[in-house]
Coordinates of C-alpha atoms and ligand atoms in Angstrom, one line a residue:
M1 CA 43.5 2.5 27.9
C2 CA 42.8 0.1 30.8
S3 CA 44.0 -3.5 31.2
G4 CA 40.5 -4.3 32.5
R5 CA 39.3 -3.8 28.9
V6 CA 41.5 -6.7 27.7
D7 CA 38.8 -9.4 27.2
M8 CA 39.6 -13.1 27.2
A9 CA 38.3 -13.1 23.6
F10 CA 41.1 -10.7 22.6
V11 CA 43.8 -13.0 23.9
L12 CA 42.3 -16.0 22.2
R13 CA 42.0 -14.1 19.0
A14 CA 45.7 -13.2 19.2
F15 CA 46.6 -16.8 19.6
S16 CA 44.1 -17.8 16.8
N17 CA 45.9 -15.3 14.6
G18 CA 49.2 -17.0 15.1
M19 CA 50.7 -15.0 18.0
D20 CA 53.2 -17.1 19.9
G21 CA 52.7 -15.2 23.1
V22 CA 50.6 -12.4 24.6
F23 CA 51.9 -9.9 27.1
I24 CA 49.5 -7.6 29.0
G25 CA 50.8 -4.5 30.8
G26 CA 48.6 -3.0 33.4
C27 CA 48.9 -0.3 36.1
R28 CA 50.2 -1.3 39.4
L29 CA 47.6 -3.1 41.5
N30 CA 45.8 -0.8 44.0
E31 CA 46.9 2.2 42.0
C32 CA 44.0 2.3 39.6
N33 CA 42.9 5.8 38.7
Y34 CA 39.3 4.8 38.8
V35 CA 37.1 2.9 41.2
T36 CA 36.9 0.0 38.8
Q37 CA 40.3 -1.5 39.6
G38 CA 40.3 -2.9 36.1
N39 CA 43.8 -4.4 36.5
Y40 CA 42.4 -6.9 39.0
H41 CA 39.9 -8.0 36.4
A42 CA 42.8 -8.4 33.9
L43 CA 44.8 -10.4 36.4
N44 CA 41.9 -12.8 37.2
M45 CA 41.1 -13.2 33.5
V46 CA 44.8 -14.1 32.8
L47 CA 44.8 -16.6 35.7
L48 CA 41.6 -18.3 34.4
L49 CA 42.9 -18.3 30.8
K50 CA 46.2 -19.8 31.8
R51 CA 44.3 -22.8 33.3
I52 CA 42.2 -23.0 30.1
M53 CA 45.3 -23.0 28.0
E54 CA 46.7 -25.8 30.1
H55 CA 43.5 -27.7 29.6
I56 CA 43.7 -27.5 25.8
G57 CA 47.4 -28.4 25.8
L58 CA 49.0 -25.0 25.4
N59 CA 51.8 -23.8 27.6
P60 CA 50.4 -21.2 29.9
E61 CA 53.7 -19.4 30.0
R62 CA 52.7 -18.0 26.6
L63 CA 50.5 -15.5 28.4
N64 CA 51.9 -13.0 30.8
I65 CA 50.7 -10.0 32.8
E66 CA 52.9 -7.4 34.5
F67 CA 51.9 -4.4 36.5
M68 CA 53.9 -1.2 36.3
S69 CA 53.5 2.6 36.2
A70 CA 54.3 5.0 33.4
A71 CA 57.6 5.8 35.2
D72 CA 58.7 2.1 35.3
A73 CA 60.5 2.1 32.0
N74 CA 63.1 -0.4 33.2
L75 CA 60.5 -2.8 34.5
F76 CA 58.6 -2.6 31.2
V77 CA 61.8 -3.3 29.1
E78 CA 62.9 -6.1 31.4
G79 CA 59.4 -7.6 31.4
V80 CA 59.0 -7.5 27.6
N81 CA 62.6 -8.7 26.9
G82 CA 62.3 -11.5 29.4
F83 CA 58.9 -12.6 27.9
V84 CA 60.2 -12.5 24.3
K85 CA 63.1 -14.7 25.3
K86 CA 60.8 -17.1 27.0
V87 CA 58.4 -17.3 24.1
K88 CA 61.3 -17.8 21.7
A89 CA 62.4 -20.7 23.7
L90 CA 58.9 -22.2 23.7
G91 CA 58.9 -22.1 19.9
P92 CA 55.9 -21.4 17.6
L93 CA 52.4 -21.8 19.2
G94 CA 51.3 -25.4 19.0
E95 CA 54.5 -26.6 17.5
G96 CA 56.3 -26.3 20.8
E97 CA 53.4 -28.3 22.4
G98 CA 53.2 -30.9 19.6
I99 CA 49.7 -29.9 18.5
D100 CA 48.8 -30.1 14.9
R101 CA 48.0 -26.8 13.3
H102 CA 44.4 -27.6 12.4
E103 CA 43.7 -29.2 15.7
L104 CA 45.1 -26.1 17.4
K105 CA 42.8 -23.9 15.3
S106 CA 39.8 -25.9 16.2
R107 CA 40.6 -26.0 20.0
L108 CA 41.1 -22.2 20.0
A109 CA 37.9 -21.7 18.0
E110 CA 36.0 -23.9 20.5
M111 CA 37.4 -21.9 23.5
S112 CA 36.5 -18.5 21.8
K113 CA 33.0 -19.7 21.5
L114 CA 32.9 -20.5 25.2
V115 CA 34.2 -17.1 26.5
A116 CA 30.7 -16.0 27.7
Y117 CA 30.2 -19.3 29.5
F118 CA 33.6 -19.1 31.2
K119 CA 32.8 -15.6 32.4
M120 CA 29.3 -16.5 33.5
V121 CA 30.3 -19.5 35.6
N122 CA 33.3 -17.7 37.1
Q123 CA 31.7 -14.4 37.7
E124 CA 32.5 -14.2 41.4
K125 CA 36.1 -15.2 41.2
L126 CA 36.7 -12.9 38.2
A127 CA 35.7 -10.0 40.4
S128 CA 38.0 -10.9 43.3
R129 CA 41.0 -8.8 44.4
L130 CA 43.9 -11.0 45.4
K131 CA 46.2 -9.6 48.0
A132 CA 49.4 -11.4 47.2
P133 CA 51.1 -13.3 44.3
E134 CA 51.1 -16.4 46.5
E135 CA 47.3 -16.5 46.1
Y136 CA 47.4 -16.5 42.2
D137 CA 47.8 -20.2 41.8
G138 CA 44.9 -21.1 43.9
L139 CA 42.3 -18.8 42.4
F140 CA 41.5 -21.3 39.7
T141 CA 42.7 -24.8 40.3
K142 CA 43.3 -27.5 37.6
E143 CA 40.6 -29.7 39.2
E144 CA 38.1 -26.9 39.0
I145 CA 38.8 -26.3 35.4
D146 CA 38.6 -30.0 34.6
R147 CA 35.2 -30.0 36.3
L148 CA 34.1 -26.9 34.4
F149 CA 34.6 -28.7 31.2
S150 CA 33.2 -32.1 32.3
E151 CA 30.0 -30.5 33.8
M152 CA 29.6 -28.1 30.9
L153 CA 25.9 -27.3 30.2
S154 CA 24.2 -27.4 26.9
Y155 CA 20.8 -26.0 26.2
Y156 CA 18.0 -27.8 24.3
I157 CA 14.5 -26.8 23.4
D158 CA 11.9 -29.6 24.1
P159 CA 9.8 -29.7 20.9
E160 CA 6.9 -31.1 22.9
K161 CA 6.8 -28.0 25.1
C162 CA 7.9 -25.1 22.8
Q163 CA 5.0 -22.8 22.1
A164 CA 6.8 -20.6 19.6
C165 CA 6.4 -17.4 21.6
M166 CA 9.7 -16.3 20.1
T167 CA 11.0 -14.8 23.4
C168 CA 14.2 -16.9 23.4
L169 CA 14.9 -16.2 19.7
R170 CA 14.7 -12.4 20.3
R171 CA 16.9 -12.6 23.4
C172 CA 19.6 -14.9 22.2
P173 CA 22.8 -12.7 21.9
V174 CA 24.3 -14.7 19.1
E175 CA 21.3 -15.6 16.9
A176 CA 21.7 -19.3 17.7
I177 CA 18.0 -20.0 17.8
V178 CA 16.1 -20.9 14.7
G179 CA 12.4 -20.4 14.7
G180 CA 9.5 -18.2 13.7
K181 CA 5.8 -17.7 14.1
N182 CA 4.1 -21.0 14.9
R183 CA 7.4 -22.8 14.4
I184 CA 9.0 -25.0 17.1
H185 CA 12.3 -23.3 18.0
V186 CA 15.6 -25.1 17.7
I187 CA 19.0 -24.2 19.1
D188 CA 21.9 -24.3 16.7
Q189 CA 24.5 -26.0 18.9
D190 CA 27.4 -24.8 16.8
K191 CA 26.5 -21.2 17.3
C192 CA 25.3 -21.4 21.0
I193 CA 27.7 -19.9 23.5
K194 CA 25.9 -21.4 26.5
C195 CA 25.0 -18.1 28.0
G196 CA 21.7 -19.6 29.5
T197 CA 19.6 -16.6 28.4
C198 CA 17.0 -18.8 26.6
F199 CA 16.6 -20.9 29.8
E200 CA 16.0 -17.8 31.9
V201 CA 13.6 -16.1 29.5
C202 CA 11.4 -19.1 28.4
P203 CA 8.1 -18.4 30.2
P204 CA 7.7 -20.8 33.2
R205 CA 4.3 -21.9 31.9
F206 CA 6.1 -23.4 28.9
A207 CA 9.5 -24.3 30.5
A208 CA 10.6 -25.6 27.2
V209 CA 14.4 -25.0 27.5
K210 CA 16.3 -27.7 29.2
K211 CA 19.8 -27.8 30.6
I212 CA 21.8 -30.8 29.6
S213 CA 25.0 -32.0 31.2
G214 CA 27.0 -35.2 30.8
E215 CA 24.9 -36.6 28.0
P216 CA 24.6 -35.8 24.3
V217 CA 22.1 -33.1 23.2
P218 CA 19.2 -34.8 21.3
P219 CA 19.2 -34.1 17.5
P220 CA 17.0 -31.2 16.4
I221 CA 13.5 -31.9 15.3
P222 CA 13.3 -32.2 11.5
E223 CA 12.3 -29.0 9.6
E224 CA 9.1 -30.5 8.3
K225 CA 7.8 -31.3 11.8
R226 CA 8.4 -27.9 13.3
T227 CA 5.0 -26.2 12.4
I228 CA 2.7 -25.9 15.4
V229 CA -1.0 -26.4 14.5
R230 CA -3.0 -24.6 17.2
K231 CA -6.1 -26.5 18.4
G232 CA -8.6 -23.7 17.4
K233 CA -7.1 -23.5 13.9
E234 CA -7.2 -27.3 13.6
K235 CA -11.0 -27.2 14.3
Q236 CA -11.5 -24.3 11.8
E237 CA -9.6 -26.2 9.1
K238 CA -11.8 -29.3 9.7
S239 CA -15.1 -27.4 9.6
Ligands
SF4_1 S1 22.2 -20.6 25.7 FE1 20.4 -20.0 24.6 S2 20.4 -17.8 24.5 FE2 22.5 -18.5 25.1 S3 23.6 -18.6 23.1 FE3 22.8 -20.6 23.5 S4 20.8 -20.6 22.4 FE4 21.4 -18.5 22.6
SF4_2 S1 10.8 -19.0 24.9 FE1 10.3 -21.2 25.2 S2 8.3 -21.4 24.4 FE2 9.1 -19.5 23.6 S3 10.0 -20.0 21.6 FE3 11.6 -20.2 23.1 S4 11.6 -22.3 23.8 FE4 9.7 -21.9 22.7

Protein backbone atom coordinates (compact mmCIF):
# COMPACT_ATOMS: atom_id res chain seq x y z
CA MET A 1 0.00 0.00 0.00
CA CYS A 2 2.75 2.46 0.97
CA SER A 3 6.08 2.86 -0.82
CA GLY A 4 7.62 3.16 2.66
CA ARG A 5 6.95 -0.57 3.02
CA VAL A 6 9.31 -1.37 0.15
CA ASP A 7 12.29 -2.71 2.03
CA MET A 8 15.81 -2.77 0.66
CA ALA A 9 15.63 -6.54 0.98
CA PHE A 10 12.65 -6.68 -1.45
CA VAL A 11 14.62 -4.86 -4.14
CA LEU A 12 17.67 -7.07 -3.68
CA ARG A 13 15.41 -10.12 -3.81
CA ALA A 14 13.94 -8.94 -7.11
CA PHE A 15 17.44 -8.58 -8.56
CA SER A 16 18.48 -11.95 -7.10
CA ASN A 17 15.44 -13.48 -8.80
CA GLY A 18 16.66 -12.20 -12.15
CA MET A 19 14.78 -8.92 -12.59
CA ASP A 20 16.70 -6.54 -14.82
CA GLY A 21 15.21 -3.43 -13.26
CA VAL A 22 13.04 -2.36 -10.33
CA PHE A 23 10.58 0.52 -10.54
CA ILE A 24 8.97 1.87 -7.37
CA GLY A 25 5.96 4.16 -7.61
CA GLY A 26 5.15 6.28 -4.55
CA CYS A 27 2.73 9.06 -3.68
CA ARG A 28 3.93 12.58 -4.30
CA LEU A 29 6.34 13.82 -1.66
CA ASN A 30 4.65 15.87 1.07
CA GLU A 31 1.27 14.42 0.08
CA CYS A 32 1.39 11.36 2.29
CA ASN A 33 -1.99 10.47 3.80
CA TYR A 34 -0.33 9.59 7.07
CA VAL A 35 2.13 11.19 9.43
CA THR A 36 4.72 8.61 8.49
CA GLN A 37 5.70 10.16 5.11
CA GLY A 38 6.75 6.70 4.01
CA ASN A 39 7.62 7.91 0.51
CA TYR A 40 10.61 9.77 1.96
CA HIS A 41 11.81 6.51 3.49
CA ALA A 42 11.44 4.85 0.10
CA LEU A 43 13.38 7.63 -1.61
CA ASN A 44 16.23 7.48 0.89
CA MET A 45 16.34 3.70 0.66
CA VAL A 46 16.59 3.94 -3.13
CA LEU A 47 19.38 6.53 -2.92
CA LEU A 48 21.35 4.31 -0.56
CA LEU A 49 20.74 1.19 -2.59
CA LYS A 50 21.81 2.91 -5.80
CA ARG A 51 25.19 3.63 -4.19
CA ILE A 52 25.44 0.04 -2.97
CA MET A 53 24.63 -1.18 -6.47
CA GLU A 54 27.39 1.02 -7.81
CA HIS A 55 29.77 -0.43 -5.22
CA ILE A 56 29.09 -4.00 -6.33
CA GLY A 57 29.38 -3.12 -10.00
CA LEU A 58 25.71 -2.87 -10.96
CA ASN A 59 24.33 0.03 -12.93
CA PRO A 60 22.25 2.10 -10.47
CA GLU A 61 19.95 3.14 -13.31
CA ARG A 62 18.34 -0.26 -12.93
CA LEU A 63 16.55 1.06 -9.88
CA ASN A 64 14.08 3.90 -10.15
CA ILE A 65 11.55 5.66 -7.97
CA GLU A 66 8.90 8.05 -9.21
CA PHE A 67 6.31 9.97 -7.25
CA MET A 68 2.78 10.49 -8.55
CA SER A 69 -0.83 10.62 -7.46
CA ALA A 70 -3.60 8.22 -8.48
CA ALA A 71 -4.71 10.85 -11.00
CA ASP A 72 -1.30 11.03 -12.70
CA ALA A 73 -1.96 8.28 -15.23
CA ASN A 74 0.16 9.94 -17.88
CA LEU A 75 3.08 10.37 -15.55
CA PHE A 76 2.84 6.71 -14.58
CA VAL A 77 2.73 5.50 -18.17
CA GLU A 78 5.59 7.77 -19.22
CA GLY A 79 7.62 6.79 -16.19
CA VAL A 80 7.19 3.06 -16.70
CA ASN A 81 7.70 3.18 -20.48
CA GLY A 82 10.80 5.31 -20.12
CA PHE A 83 12.19 2.96 -17.50
CA VAL A 84 11.49 -0.16 -19.52
CA LYS A 85 13.27 1.41 -22.51
CA LYS A 86 16.26 2.29 -20.35
CA VAL A 87 16.51 -1.19 -18.81
CA LYS A 88 16.23 -2.83 -22.23
CA ALA A 89 19.13 -0.71 -23.40
CA LEU A 90 21.16 -1.76 -20.35
CA GLY A 91 20.62 -5.42 -21.17
CA PRO A 92 20.16 -8.33 -18.77
CA LEU A 93 21.27 -7.79 -15.18
CA GLY A 94 24.96 -8.53 -14.79
CA GLU A 95 25.50 -9.20 -18.47
CA GLY A 96 25.29 -5.51 -19.25
CA GLU A 97 27.89 -4.86 -16.55
CA GLY A 98 30.13 -7.77 -17.49
CA ILE A 99 29.62 -9.67 -14.23
CA ASP A 100 29.58 -13.44 -14.29
CA ARG A 101 26.21 -14.96 -13.28
CA HIS A 102 27.57 -16.83 -10.24
CA GLU A 103 29.59 -13.86 -9.10
CA LEU A 104 26.50 -11.65 -9.40
CA LYS A 105 24.45 -14.09 -7.35
CA SER A 106 27.05 -14.17 -4.61
CA ARG A 107 27.42 -10.35 -4.53
CA LEU A 108 23.65 -9.94 -4.24
CA ALA A 109 23.42 -12.62 -1.55
CA GLU A 110 26.17 -10.87 0.41
CA MET A 111 24.32 -7.51 0.16
CA SER A 112 21.02 -9.10 1.23
CA LYS A 113 22.75 -10.41 4.32
CA LEU A 114 23.92 -6.91 5.17
CA VAL A 115 20.56 -5.11 4.88
CA ALA A 116 20.14 -4.83 8.67
CA TYR A 117 23.67 -3.45 8.94
CA PHE A 118 23.12 -0.88 6.19
CA LYS A 119 19.94 0.29 7.90
CA MET A 120 21.50 0.46 11.31
CA VAL A 121 24.53 2.52 10.33
CA ASN A 122 22.51 4.86 8.11
CA GLN A 123 19.54 5.19 10.45
CA GLU A 124 19.63 8.98 10.63
CA LYS A 125 20.01 9.63 6.93
CA LEU A 126 17.36 7.10 6.06
CA ALA A 127 14.91 9.13 8.13
CA SER A 128 15.74 12.46 6.50
CA ARG A 129 13.37 14.47 4.30
CA LEU A 130 15.15 15.97 1.34
CA LYS A 131 13.69 19.19 0.03
CA ALA A 132 14.79 19.15 -3.60
CA PRO A 133 16.06 16.64 -6.19
CA GLU A 134 19.36 18.55 -6.25
CA GLU A 135 20.02 17.15 -2.77
CA TYR A 136 19.54 13.52 -3.80
CA ASP A 137 23.08 12.91 -5.00
CA GLY A 138 24.66 14.17 -1.83
CA LEU A 139 22.63 12.14 0.69
CA PHE A 140 24.97 9.18 0.34
CA THR A 141 28.29 9.82 -1.36
CA LYS A 142 30.45 7.24 -3.09
CA GLU A 143 33.27 7.88 -0.59
CA GLU A 144 30.90 7.30 2.30
CA ILE A 145 29.75 3.98 0.90
CA ASP A 146 33.34 2.89 0.22
CA ARG A 147 34.10 3.71 3.85
CA LEU A 148 31.02 1.84 5.00
CA PHE A 149 32.40 -1.29 3.42
CA SER A 150 36.03 -0.83 4.41
CA GLU A 151 35.15 -0.12 8.05
CA MET A 152 32.53 -2.81 8.27
CA LEU A 153 32.30 -4.37 11.70
CA SER A 154 32.30 -8.04 12.53
CA TYR A 155 31.43 -9.49 15.90
CA TYR A 156 33.40 -12.15 17.72
CA ILE A 157 32.93 -13.85 21.07
CA ASP A 158 36.12 -14.05 23.12
CA PRO A 159 36.21 -17.68 24.32
CA GLU A 160 38.26 -16.65 27.36
CA LYS A 161 35.48 -14.33 28.52
CA CYS A 162 32.23 -16.02 27.51
CA GLN A 163 30.37 -17.34 30.54
CA ALA A 164 27.65 -19.12 28.55
CA CYS A 165 24.86 -17.01 30.04
CA MET A 166 23.01 -17.57 26.73
CA THR A 167 21.71 -13.98 26.56
CA CYS A 168 23.20 -13.29 23.13
CA LEU A 169 22.01 -16.62 21.77
CA ARG A 170 18.43 -15.82 22.80
CA ARG A 171 18.55 -12.29 21.41
CA CYS A 172 20.29 -12.85 18.07
CA PRO A 173 17.59 -12.18 15.43
CA VAL A 174 18.94 -14.68 12.91
CA GLU A 175 20.08 -17.57 15.12
CA ALA A 176 23.70 -16.95 14.18
CA ILE A 177 25.02 -17.85 17.64
CA VAL A 178 25.88 -21.42 18.46
CA GLY A 179 26.00 -22.31 22.13
CA GLY A 180 24.16 -23.87 25.04
CA LYS A 181 24.34 -24.41 28.77
CA ASN A 182 27.97 -24.38 29.91
CA ARG A 183 29.15 -24.10 26.33
CA ILE A 184 31.30 -21.25 25.09
CA HIS A 185 29.23 -19.43 22.49
CA VAL A 186 30.40 -18.92 18.94
CA ILE A 187 29.14 -16.66 16.14
CA ASP A 188 28.49 -18.27 12.79
CA GLN A 189 29.96 -15.52 10.59
CA ASP A 190 28.08 -16.78 7.52
CA LYS A 191 24.75 -16.24 9.22
CA CYS A 192 25.60 -13.05 11.14
CA ILE A 193 23.94 -9.90 9.77
CA LYS A 194 26.13 -7.59 11.91
CA CYS A 195 23.22 -6.09 13.82
CA GLY A 196 25.34 -5.66 16.95
CA THR A 197 22.69 -7.02 19.33
CA CYS A 198 25.07 -9.55 20.90
CA PHE A 199 27.53 -6.75 21.66
CA GLU A 200 24.77 -4.70 23.30
CA VAL A 201 23.30 -7.48 25.40
CA CYS A 202 26.40 -9.30 26.63
CA PRO A 203 26.53 -8.35 30.34
CA PRO A 204 29.28 -5.76 31.02
CA ARG A 205 30.79 -7.97 33.71
CA PHE A 206 31.58 -10.50 30.96
CA ALA A 207 32.10 -8.13 27.99
CA ALA A 208 32.80 -11.17 25.86
CA VAL A 209 31.62 -9.83 22.50
CA LYS A 210 34.18 -7.86 20.55
CA LYS A 211 33.81 -5.58 17.54
CA ILE A 212 36.38 -6.27 14.85
CA SER A 213 37.17 -3.96 11.94
CA GLY A 214 39.91 -4.04 9.33
CA GLU A 215 41.29 -7.43 10.39
CA PRO A 216 40.15 -11.01 9.96
CA VAL A 217 37.85 -12.57 12.52
CA PRO A 218 39.71 -15.26 14.52
CA PRO A 219 38.61 -18.81 13.77
CA PRO A 220 35.99 -20.29 16.11
CA ILE A 221 37.20 -22.28 19.09
CA PRO A 222 37.03 -26.02 18.26
CA GLU A 223 33.87 -27.86 19.35
CA GLU A 224 35.74 -30.09 21.83
CA LYS A 225 37.11 -27.09 23.71
CA ARG A 226 33.80 -25.29 24.21
CA THR A 227 32.65 -26.88 27.47
CA ILE A 228 33.07 -24.60 30.48
CA VAL A 229 34.02 -26.42 33.67
CA ARG A 230 32.96 -24.26 36.60
CA LYS A 231 35.38 -24.02 39.53
CA GLY A 232 32.92 -25.40 42.12
CA LYS A 233 32.14 -28.35 39.89
CA GLU A 234 35.82 -28.99 39.24
CA LYS A 235 36.39 -29.25 43.02
CA GLN A 236 33.37 -31.57 43.45
CA GLU A 237 34.61 -33.81 40.67
CA LYS A 238 38.07 -34.03 42.24
CA SER A 239 36.79 -34.87 45.78
S1 LIG B 1 25.83 -9.23 15.38
FE1 LIG B 1 25.45 -10.77 16.96
S2 LIG B 1 23.23 -10.68 17.36
FE2 LIG B 1 23.61 -9.64 15.41
S3 LIG B 1 23.34 -11.22 13.86
FE3 LIG B 1 25.51 -11.20 14.35
S4 LIG B 1 25.70 -12.73 15.94
FE4 LIG B 1 23.54 -12.25 15.81
S1 LIG C 1 26.02 -12.85 26.32
FE1 LIG C 1 28.26 -12.79 26.50
S2 LIG C 1 28.75 -14.14 28.20
FE2 LIG C 1 26.64 -14.54 27.64
S3 LIG C 1 26.80 -16.28 26.19
FE3 LIG C 1 26.84 -14.42 24.96
S4 LIG C 1 28.99 -13.92 24.70
FE4 LIG C 1 28.85 -15.41 26.37
